[in-house]
Short mmCIF file of C-alpha atoms in Angstrom, two decimals:
data_model
loop_
_atom_site.label_atom_id
_atom_site.label_comp_id
_atom_site.label_asym_id
_atom_site.label_seq_id
_atom_site.Cartn_x
_atom_site.Cartn_y
_atom_site.Cartn_z
CA UNK A 4 99.02 70.46 27.89
CA UNK A 5 96.60 72.07 24.89
CA UNK A 6 92.79 70.74 24.48
CA UNK A 7 94.48 69.05 21.87
CA UNK A 8 96.53 66.89 23.69
CA UNK A 9 94.05 66.04 26.54
CA UNK A 10 91.77 64.25 24.30
CA UNK A 11 94.83 62.81 23.64
CA UNK A 12 96.12 61.70 26.78
CA UNK A 13 92.66 60.40 27.64
CA UNK A 14 91.93 58.09 24.76
CA UNK A 15 95.92 57.02 25.43
CA UNK A 16 94.10 56.05 28.96
CA UNK A 17 90.89 55.05 27.81
CA UNK A 18 92.41 52.39 24.93
CA UNK A 19 94.99 51.08 28.40
CA UNK A 20 92.01 50.82 30.58
CA UNK A 21 90.45 47.96 27.93
CA UNK A 22 93.32 46.76 27.17
CA UNK A 23 94.07 45.79 30.19
CA UNK A 24 91.23 45.56 32.46
CA UNK A 25 88.57 44.10 30.25
CA UNK A 26 91.11 42.10 26.80
CA UNK A 27 93.57 40.91 29.11
CA UNK A 28 92.06 40.22 32.55
CA UNK A 29 89.35 38.10 30.23
CA UNK A 30 91.74 36.01 28.50
CA UNK A 31 93.45 35.19 31.37
CA UNK A 32 91.09 34.21 33.83
CA UNK A 33 88.83 32.65 30.45
CA UNK A 34 91.74 30.11 30.15
CA UNK A 35 92.49 29.84 34.30
CA UNK A 36 89.85 27.88 34.18
CA UNK A 37 91.67 24.52 33.41
CA UNK A 38 93.19 23.25 36.34
CA UNK A 39 96.65 23.92 37.16
CA UNK A 40 99.79 21.59 35.66
CA UNK A 41 101.69 21.39 37.56
CA UNK A 42 104.66 20.46 35.19
CA UNK A 43 104.42 23.62 33.05
CA UNK A 44 107.36 26.28 33.39
CA UNK A 45 106.97 29.29 31.48
CA UNK A 46 110.03 30.89 30.63
CA UNK A 47 108.67 35.24 29.42
CA UNK A 48 111.66 37.23 27.61
CA UNK A 49 109.86 41.38 28.47
CA UNK A 50 111.76 42.76 25.28
CA UNK A 51 114.53 39.82 23.61
CA UNK A 52 113.21 38.29 20.77
CA UNK A 53 115.41 35.13 21.98
CA UNK A 54 116.06 33.95 25.99
CA UNK A 55 118.37 35.76 27.03
CA UNK A 56 121.49 34.97 29.32
CA UNK A 57 119.56 35.78 32.76
CA UNK A 58 117.66 32.11 31.64
CA UNK A 59 119.92 30.44 29.91
CA UNK A 60 120.98 28.60 32.37
CA UNK A 61 117.73 27.88 34.24
CA UNK A 62 116.20 27.46 31.28
CA UNK A 63 119.08 24.38 29.88
CA UNK A 64 118.61 23.03 33.15
CA UNK A 65 114.57 22.91 32.76
CA UNK A 66 114.78 21.76 29.27
CA UNK A 67 117.29 18.57 30.33
CA UNK A 68 114.85 17.55 33.37
CA UNK A 69 111.67 15.69 31.13
CA UNK A 70 109.53 16.06 34.09
CA UNK A 71 108.66 20.09 33.02
CA UNK A 72 107.15 21.10 29.43
CA UNK A 73 108.93 25.28 28.95
CA UNK A 74 107.15 26.26 27.48
CA UNK A 75 108.95 30.14 26.29
CA UNK A 76 107.02 34.19 24.46
CA UNK A 77 109.12 37.39 23.90
CA UNK A 78 106.61 40.35 23.66
CA UNK A 79 108.84 42.37 22.27
CA UNK A 80 107.91 45.61 24.92
CA UNK A 81 109.13 48.45 23.05
CA UNK A 82 109.95 47.19 20.00
CA UNK A 83 106.84 45.42 19.01
CA UNK A 84 103.78 47.17 16.85
CA UNK A 85 100.92 47.97 19.16
CA UNK A 86 98.82 45.48 16.97
CA UNK A 87 102.11 42.98 17.45
CA UNK A 88 102.66 43.41 21.16
CA UNK A 89 98.69 42.83 21.99
CA UNK A 90 98.59 39.59 20.10
CA UNK A 91 102.15 38.61 22.01
CA UNK A 92 100.89 39.36 25.42
CA UNK A 93 96.95 37.59 25.10
CA UNK A 94 99.59 34.47 23.23
CA UNK A 95 101.13 34.65 26.92
CA UNK A 96 99.19 34.58 29.18
CA UNK A 97 96.45 32.33 27.07
CA UNK A 98 99.66 29.41 28.04
CA UNK A 99 99.49 31.25 31.72
CA UNK A 100 96.95 30.98 32.72
CA UNK A 101 96.86 27.28 33.59
CA UNK A 102 100.98 27.72 34.17
CA UNK A 103 102.11 26.62 37.87
CA UNK A 104 106.12 28.02 37.44
CA UNK A 105 107.36 31.47 35.60
CA UNK A 106 110.42 33.10 35.33
CA UNK A 107 110.21 37.15 34.60
CA UNK A 108 113.67 38.58 34.47
CA UNK A 109 112.14 42.12 33.30
CA UNK A 110 109.42 44.49 34.49
CA UNK A 111 105.35 44.00 32.62
CA UNK A 112 103.00 45.55 33.29
CA UNK A 113 101.22 43.10 31.89
CA UNK A 114 101.62 39.71 34.02
CA UNK A 115 101.55 42.24 36.99
CA UNK A 116 97.79 43.88 36.25
CA UNK A 117 96.02 40.54 35.78
CA UNK A 118 94.09 39.01 38.91
CA UNK A 119 97.30 35.77 38.62
CA UNK A 120 95.82 32.33 40.11
CA UNK A 121 96.80 31.72 44.37
CA UNK A 122 98.82 28.81 42.82
CA UNK A 123 101.28 30.10 39.62
CA UNK A 124 104.09 31.10 41.26
CA UNK A 125 106.18 33.39 38.94
CA UNK A 126 109.65 34.46 40.40
CA UNK A 127 111.43 37.39 39.18
CA UNK A 128 115.30 36.65 38.11
CA UNK A 129 116.19 40.55 37.29
CA UNK A 130 118.67 40.84 34.30
CA UNK A 131 121.44 43.24 36.08
CA UNK A 132 123.24 41.90 39.39
CA UNK A 133 123.79 44.75 41.86
CA UNK A 134 121.48 47.84 42.84
CA UNK A 135 122.93 50.68 40.64
CA UNK A 136 121.26 53.06 39.10
CA UNK A 137 117.87 53.65 39.85
CA UNK A 138 114.49 51.43 37.95
CA UNK A 139 110.30 50.78 38.35
CA UNK A 140 108.65 52.71 40.95
CA UNK A 141 112.16 54.25 41.93
CA UNK A 142 112.02 56.46 38.73
CA UNK A 143 109.10 57.04 39.72
CA UNK A 144 108.11 60.71 38.01
CA UNK A 145 111.81 61.00 36.67
CA UNK A 146 112.83 61.66 33.06
CA UNK A 147 113.12 58.38 32.28
CA UNK A 148 109.89 57.22 34.11
CA UNK A 149 105.95 56.70 34.83
CA UNK A 150 103.77 58.40 37.33
CA UNK A 151 103.73 57.17 40.66
CA UNK A 152 99.71 56.60 39.79
CA UNK A 153 100.40 54.55 36.62
CA UNK A 154 102.39 52.44 37.79
CA UNK A 155 100.84 51.76 40.86
CA UNK A 156 97.28 51.38 38.48
CA UNK A 157 99.42 49.10 36.59
CA UNK A 158 102.09 47.72 38.34
CA UNK A 159 105.45 46.16 36.62
CA UNK A 160 105.81 43.49 39.50
CA UNK A 161 102.43 42.46 40.51
CA UNK A 162 102.02 38.88 41.83
CA UNK A 163 105.81 37.60 42.38
CA UNK A 164 106.91 35.15 44.36
CA UNK A 165 109.58 35.63 44.81
CA UNK A 166 113.11 37.94 43.88
CA UNK A 167 116.71 36.73 43.58
CA UNK A 168 119.34 38.73 44.52
CA UNK A 169 123.20 38.87 43.91
CA UNK A 170 123.49 40.30 47.90
CA UNK A 171 121.61 40.49 51.03
CA UNK A 172 122.31 44.41 51.17
CA UNK A 173 120.43 45.34 47.36
CA UNK A 174 116.41 43.96 49.15
CA UNK A 175 115.82 46.88 50.42
CA UNK A 176 116.30 48.93 47.28
CA UNK A 177 114.42 45.32 44.48
CA UNK A 178 112.00 46.35 47.34
CA UNK A 179 110.91 50.58 46.49
CA UNK A 180 111.26 49.48 42.95
CA UNK A 181 109.12 46.68 42.47
CA UNK A 182 106.81 48.16 45.30
CA UNK A 183 107.17 45.18 47.34
CA UNK A 184 107.64 46.82 51.10
CA UNK A 185 106.51 44.78 53.56
CA UNK A 186 107.44 41.73 51.29
CA UNK A 187 110.81 41.01 52.47
CA UNK A 188 110.18 36.86 52.27
CA UNK A 189 109.69 38.17 48.93
CA UNK A 190 113.35 38.82 48.68
CA UNK A 191 115.89 35.87 47.92
CA UNK A 192 120.40 35.89 48.07
CA UNK A 193 120.34 32.71 46.31
CA UNK A 194 122.67 34.46 44.26
CA UNK A 195 122.31 35.57 39.87
CA UNK A 196 122.36 32.52 37.47
CA UNK A 197 124.17 34.32 34.66
CA UNK A 198 127.21 34.29 37.35
CA UNK A 199 127.77 30.50 37.59
CA UNK A 200 129.08 30.77 34.07
CA UNK A 201 132.64 32.65 35.53
CA UNK A 202 133.28 29.91 37.98
CA UNK A 203 133.38 27.68 34.92
CA UNK A 204 136.78 26.88 34.40
CA UNK A 205 135.56 25.68 30.77
CA UNK A 206 134.14 28.70 30.02
CA UNK A 207 136.15 30.66 30.14
CA UNK A 208 138.81 28.88 29.21
CA UNK A 209 136.66 28.72 26.05
CA UNK A 210 135.90 32.73 26.78
CA UNK A 211 139.13 33.82 26.60
CA UNK A 212 140.34 31.94 22.83
CA UNK A 213 136.76 33.14 21.23
CA UNK A 214 138.57 36.10 22.42
CA UNK A 215 141.31 35.48 20.35
CA UNK A 216 140.09 34.35 17.84
CA UNK A 217 137.98 37.83 16.67
CA UNK A 218 140.09 40.37 17.94
CA UNK A 219 143.54 38.79 16.17
CA UNK A 220 145.51 41.60 15.97
CA UNK A 221 145.48 41.61 19.81
CA UNK A 222 148.25 39.17 19.92
CA UNK A 223 150.54 40.27 22.73
CA UNK A 224 148.67 43.56 24.64
CA UNK A 225 146.76 43.65 27.11
CA UNK A 226 142.45 44.22 26.26
CA UNK A 227 140.55 47.27 27.99
CA UNK A 228 137.09 46.17 27.43
CA UNK A 229 134.71 49.87 27.17
CA UNK A 230 131.08 49.02 27.69
CA UNK A 231 128.40 51.97 28.72
CA UNK A 232 124.84 51.50 28.54
CA UNK A 233 122.51 52.84 26.84
CA UNK A 234 120.71 57.11 26.79
CA UNK A 235 117.19 57.05 26.42
CA UNK A 236 114.81 54.95 26.72
CA UNK A 237 115.10 51.32 25.57
CA UNK A 238 112.96 51.14 22.07
CA UNK A 239 114.86 54.68 21.20
CA UNK A 240 118.42 53.66 22.67
CA UNK A 241 121.69 55.79 22.25
CA UNK A 242 125.28 55.03 22.66
CA UNK A 243 127.11 57.28 24.24
CA UNK A 244 129.93 59.11 22.11
CA UNK A 245 132.98 61.19 24.13
CA UNK A 246 134.96 58.02 24.91
CA UNK A 247 138.37 58.89 21.73
CA UNK A 248 139.66 56.13 20.37
CA UNK A 249 141.94 58.33 18.41
CA UNK A 250 143.96 59.57 21.20
CA UNK A 251 143.39 56.07 23.19
CA UNK A 252 145.40 54.85 20.62
CA UNK A 253 148.19 57.00 19.93
CA UNK A 254 148.28 57.07 23.60
CA UNK A 255 147.98 53.24 24.51
CA UNK A 256 148.17 51.35 21.53
CA UNK A 257 152.36 50.02 22.31
CA UNK A 258 150.09 47.95 25.57
CA UNK A 259 146.67 48.25 24.15
CA UNK A 260 143.91 46.64 22.24
CA UNK A 261 140.32 48.41 23.75
CA UNK A 262 137.04 46.14 22.06
CA UNK A 263 133.97 47.79 22.37
CA UNK A 264 130.77 46.44 23.80
CA UNK A 265 127.24 48.60 23.79
CA UNK A 266 124.14 47.11 25.12
CA UNK A 267 122.03 45.57 23.17
CA UNK A 268 119.33 48.59 22.28
CA UNK A 269 121.11 50.63 20.74
CA UNK A 270 120.90 50.36 16.81
CA UNK A 271 123.55 52.44 14.96
CA UNK A 272 126.48 52.92 17.68
CA UNK A 273 129.43 55.28 16.49
CA UNK A 274 131.71 52.99 14.33
CA UNK A 275 134.98 52.61 14.91
CA UNK A 276 137.33 55.03 12.97
CA UNK A 277 139.44 53.26 9.98
CA UNK A 278 142.47 54.54 11.50
CA UNK A 279 142.49 52.34 14.44
CA UNK A 280 141.33 49.09 12.90
CA UNK A 281 144.26 48.13 14.69
CA UNK A 282 143.52 49.16 17.85
CA UNK A 283 139.83 48.92 18.43
CA UNK A 284 137.04 46.11 17.65
CA UNK A 285 133.58 46.91 18.22
CA UNK A 286 132.12 43.63 18.77
CA UNK A 287 128.75 43.85 20.02
CA UNK A 288 127.18 41.43 17.28
CA UNK A 289 130.14 39.01 17.94
CA UNK A 290 130.53 38.31 21.26
CA UNK A 291 128.93 37.60 24.34
CA UNK A 292 129.51 40.61 27.18
CA UNK A 293 130.04 37.40 28.98
CA UNK A 294 133.06 35.79 27.83
CA UNK A 295 134.71 39.77 27.39
CA UNK A 296 134.78 39.82 31.33
CA UNK A 297 136.00 36.91 31.35
CA UNK A 298 138.92 37.88 29.28
CA UNK A 299 139.73 41.50 29.82
CA UNK A 300 142.47 43.05 32.03
CA UNK A 301 140.60 45.72 32.44
CA UNK A 302 136.50 47.17 32.44
CA UNK A 303 135.56 50.56 31.14
CA UNK A 304 132.40 51.72 32.18
CA UNK A 305 129.61 53.93 33.13
CA UNK A 306 126.29 53.43 35.08
CA UNK A 307 125.72 49.72 33.73
CA UNK A 308 125.19 47.51 35.88
CA UNK A 309 127.95 44.59 34.49
CA UNK A 310 131.10 45.89 36.92
CA UNK A 311 129.33 44.61 39.77
CA UNK A 312 129.76 40.76 37.76
CA UNK A 313 133.00 42.39 36.57
CA UNK A 314 134.21 42.46 40.89
CA UNK A 315 133.91 38.68 40.43
CA UNK A 316 137.10 38.81 38.69
CA UNK A 317 138.18 41.41 40.33
CA UNK A 318 140.31 43.77 38.09
CA UNK A 319 140.83 46.99 37.70
CA UNK A 320 137.17 48.81 36.44
CA UNK A 321 137.25 52.56 35.93
CA UNK A 322 133.27 54.99 35.02
CA UNK A 323 133.08 57.52 32.47
CA UNK A 324 130.62 59.51 33.94
CA UNK A 325 131.12 62.42 31.41
CA UNK A 326 127.24 62.86 31.70
CA UNK A 327 127.00 61.86 35.17
CA UNK A 328 124.81 64.88 36.26
CA UNK A 329 122.15 64.60 33.47
CA UNK A 330 122.23 61.24 33.73
CA UNK A 331 120.92 61.28 37.30
CA UNK A 332 119.06 63.99 36.46
CA UNK A 333 117.18 61.51 34.17
CA UNK A 334 117.52 58.05 36.60
CA UNK A 335 118.23 58.53 40.13
CA UNK A 336 120.77 56.03 42.12
CA UNK A 337 120.13 54.04 44.13
CA UNK A 338 123.47 55.12 46.32
CA UNK A 339 126.28 58.03 45.99
CA UNK A 340 127.95 57.15 43.21
CA UNK A 341 131.61 59.17 43.61
CA UNK A 342 131.15 56.78 47.03
CA UNK A 343 129.91 53.66 45.71
CA UNK A 344 132.35 53.63 42.38
CA UNK A 345 134.94 50.19 42.88
CA UNK A 346 137.50 52.99 40.25
CA UNK A 347 138.25 56.08 40.14
CA UNK A 348 134.66 58.53 38.41
CA UNK A 349 136.75 59.99 35.95
CA UNK A 350 134.91 63.07 33.32
CA UNK A 351 137.16 62.68 30.48
CA UNK A 352 139.41 60.80 27.90
CA UNK A 353 142.72 62.02 29.72
CA UNK A 354 141.65 61.02 32.94
CA UNK A 355 141.74 57.65 31.36
CA UNK A 356 144.62 58.01 30.09
CA UNK A 357 146.53 59.08 32.71
CA UNK A 358 145.14 56.12 35.47
CA UNK A 359 146.09 53.85 32.51
CA UNK A 360 149.29 54.40 32.13
CA UNK A 361 149.61 54.48 36.45
CA UNK A 362 147.53 51.17 36.66
CA UNK A 363 150.10 49.90 39.03
CA UNK A 364 150.40 51.84 41.31
CA UNK A 365 146.65 52.63 41.78
CA UNK A 366 144.49 50.37 41.26
CA UNK A 367 142.69 49.28 45.06
CA UNK A 368 142.47 45.27 44.83
CA UNK A 369 140.62 46.07 48.58
CA UNK A 370 138.19 48.10 47.19
CA UNK A 371 136.67 45.59 44.71
CA UNK A 372 136.98 43.43 46.61
CA UNK A 373 134.73 44.65 49.60
CA UNK A 374 132.67 45.55 46.46
CA UNK A 375 132.16 42.41 45.77
CA UNK A 376 132.49 40.98 49.36
CA UNK A 377 129.17 44.60 49.57
CA UNK A 378 126.98 43.68 46.80
CA UNK A 379 127.76 39.31 44.93
CA UNK A 380 128.26 37.85 48.62
CA UNK A 381 125.44 35.52 46.79
CA UNK A 382 127.06 35.08 43.34
CA UNK A 383 129.31 31.82 44.13
CA UNK A 384 128.74 29.54 40.58
CA UNK A 385 126.07 27.52 42.92
CA UNK A 386 122.96 30.15 41.77
CA UNK A 387 120.96 28.09 39.13
CA UNK A 388 120.97 25.42 41.43
CA UNK A 389 119.97 27.43 44.92
CA UNK A 390 116.92 28.80 42.28
CA UNK A 391 115.66 25.89 40.77
CA UNK A 392 116.11 24.09 44.85
CA UNK A 393 113.61 27.74 45.81
CA UNK A 394 110.75 27.57 43.29
CA UNK A 395 110.23 23.86 42.83
CA UNK A 396 111.34 22.18 46.35
CA UNK A 397 113.47 19.72 44.89
CA UNK A 398 116.58 18.91 43.99
CA UNK A 399 118.25 19.78 40.57
CA UNK A 400 121.50 17.25 41.38
CA UNK A 401 125.06 18.77 41.06
CA UNK A 402 125.77 22.33 39.29
CA UNK A 403 126.95 21.24 36.27
#
């Protein structure tokens, strides 16, 4: 790094120190002099502009209970400008200072770095199931992550009381990622709230009907869902573009349709070729991932954690990992990718086509069942109920 770069880096570190240690801490401590409001509940979305599916069921359940005052904050980390982001954070800290309950579903070094009062219960309902690609402190010093020193100085998961998990199997990975080593009592295999809908017949039927209405050309054909994760950092996320839609249409179009769902962080996804409009459709803005998982017959993904949820249906899945080595260098995995994946790991479009053509002979349902048992054992349709009882210490009635 040259002299200019060193000076710039030093100024950035100094500015961050002033904002976090002086501004944020000062605002929080000033407002924390008020008595705790034992009925106040905060839902803090770190990146999303609205209540996401990670919070949806918990939020709706608590909103129906007149006993609680529900507040929401949307920080827009990585998306809002510096001034707007600082303003959003300070508003959240003022509101959080006398709150009894706080829910997060992503890492947040703002809430993690303040001297939080002991009466506040901060619950991390992480936005994904299982443990596939690395996150948090597990990415320290990797291309995707920050330095270990920076993550320890401004911890993203500090002050955490509970972390809700899809299975006891993954507790070790979350301890590592969240710098909660030696605090196994924080890890609670309650199940993941967002998965409860997969056990509700009404939701399943409505999801299939909605998919059919959005993709009317599907007719009697089977549905292939292509749902890859993003590449790069969240603020500049881009989609993989190596799937050959024309080839898939030519080889599989009589029996299948292709529905594409890109990660919500992706701003400019690759378009579907116009001559494939009778075979493929990008429904990223029209359909939720939950609806698509319910209605699809096959799932093609790569490194996305949605495959953990899809395993609940015990249907075929395959992993289009054409850039596996680059992605490993970029972010890394908690388990050996080839051994963990409950379906074939392929590098080419030809391999995708070959597997789907011979799917009846090659699909290993037992392998998917073992995967589900290992990583999704706590997800049984009652996770929301267990999380609420854990945090609030009381029953909220029968789960809907």
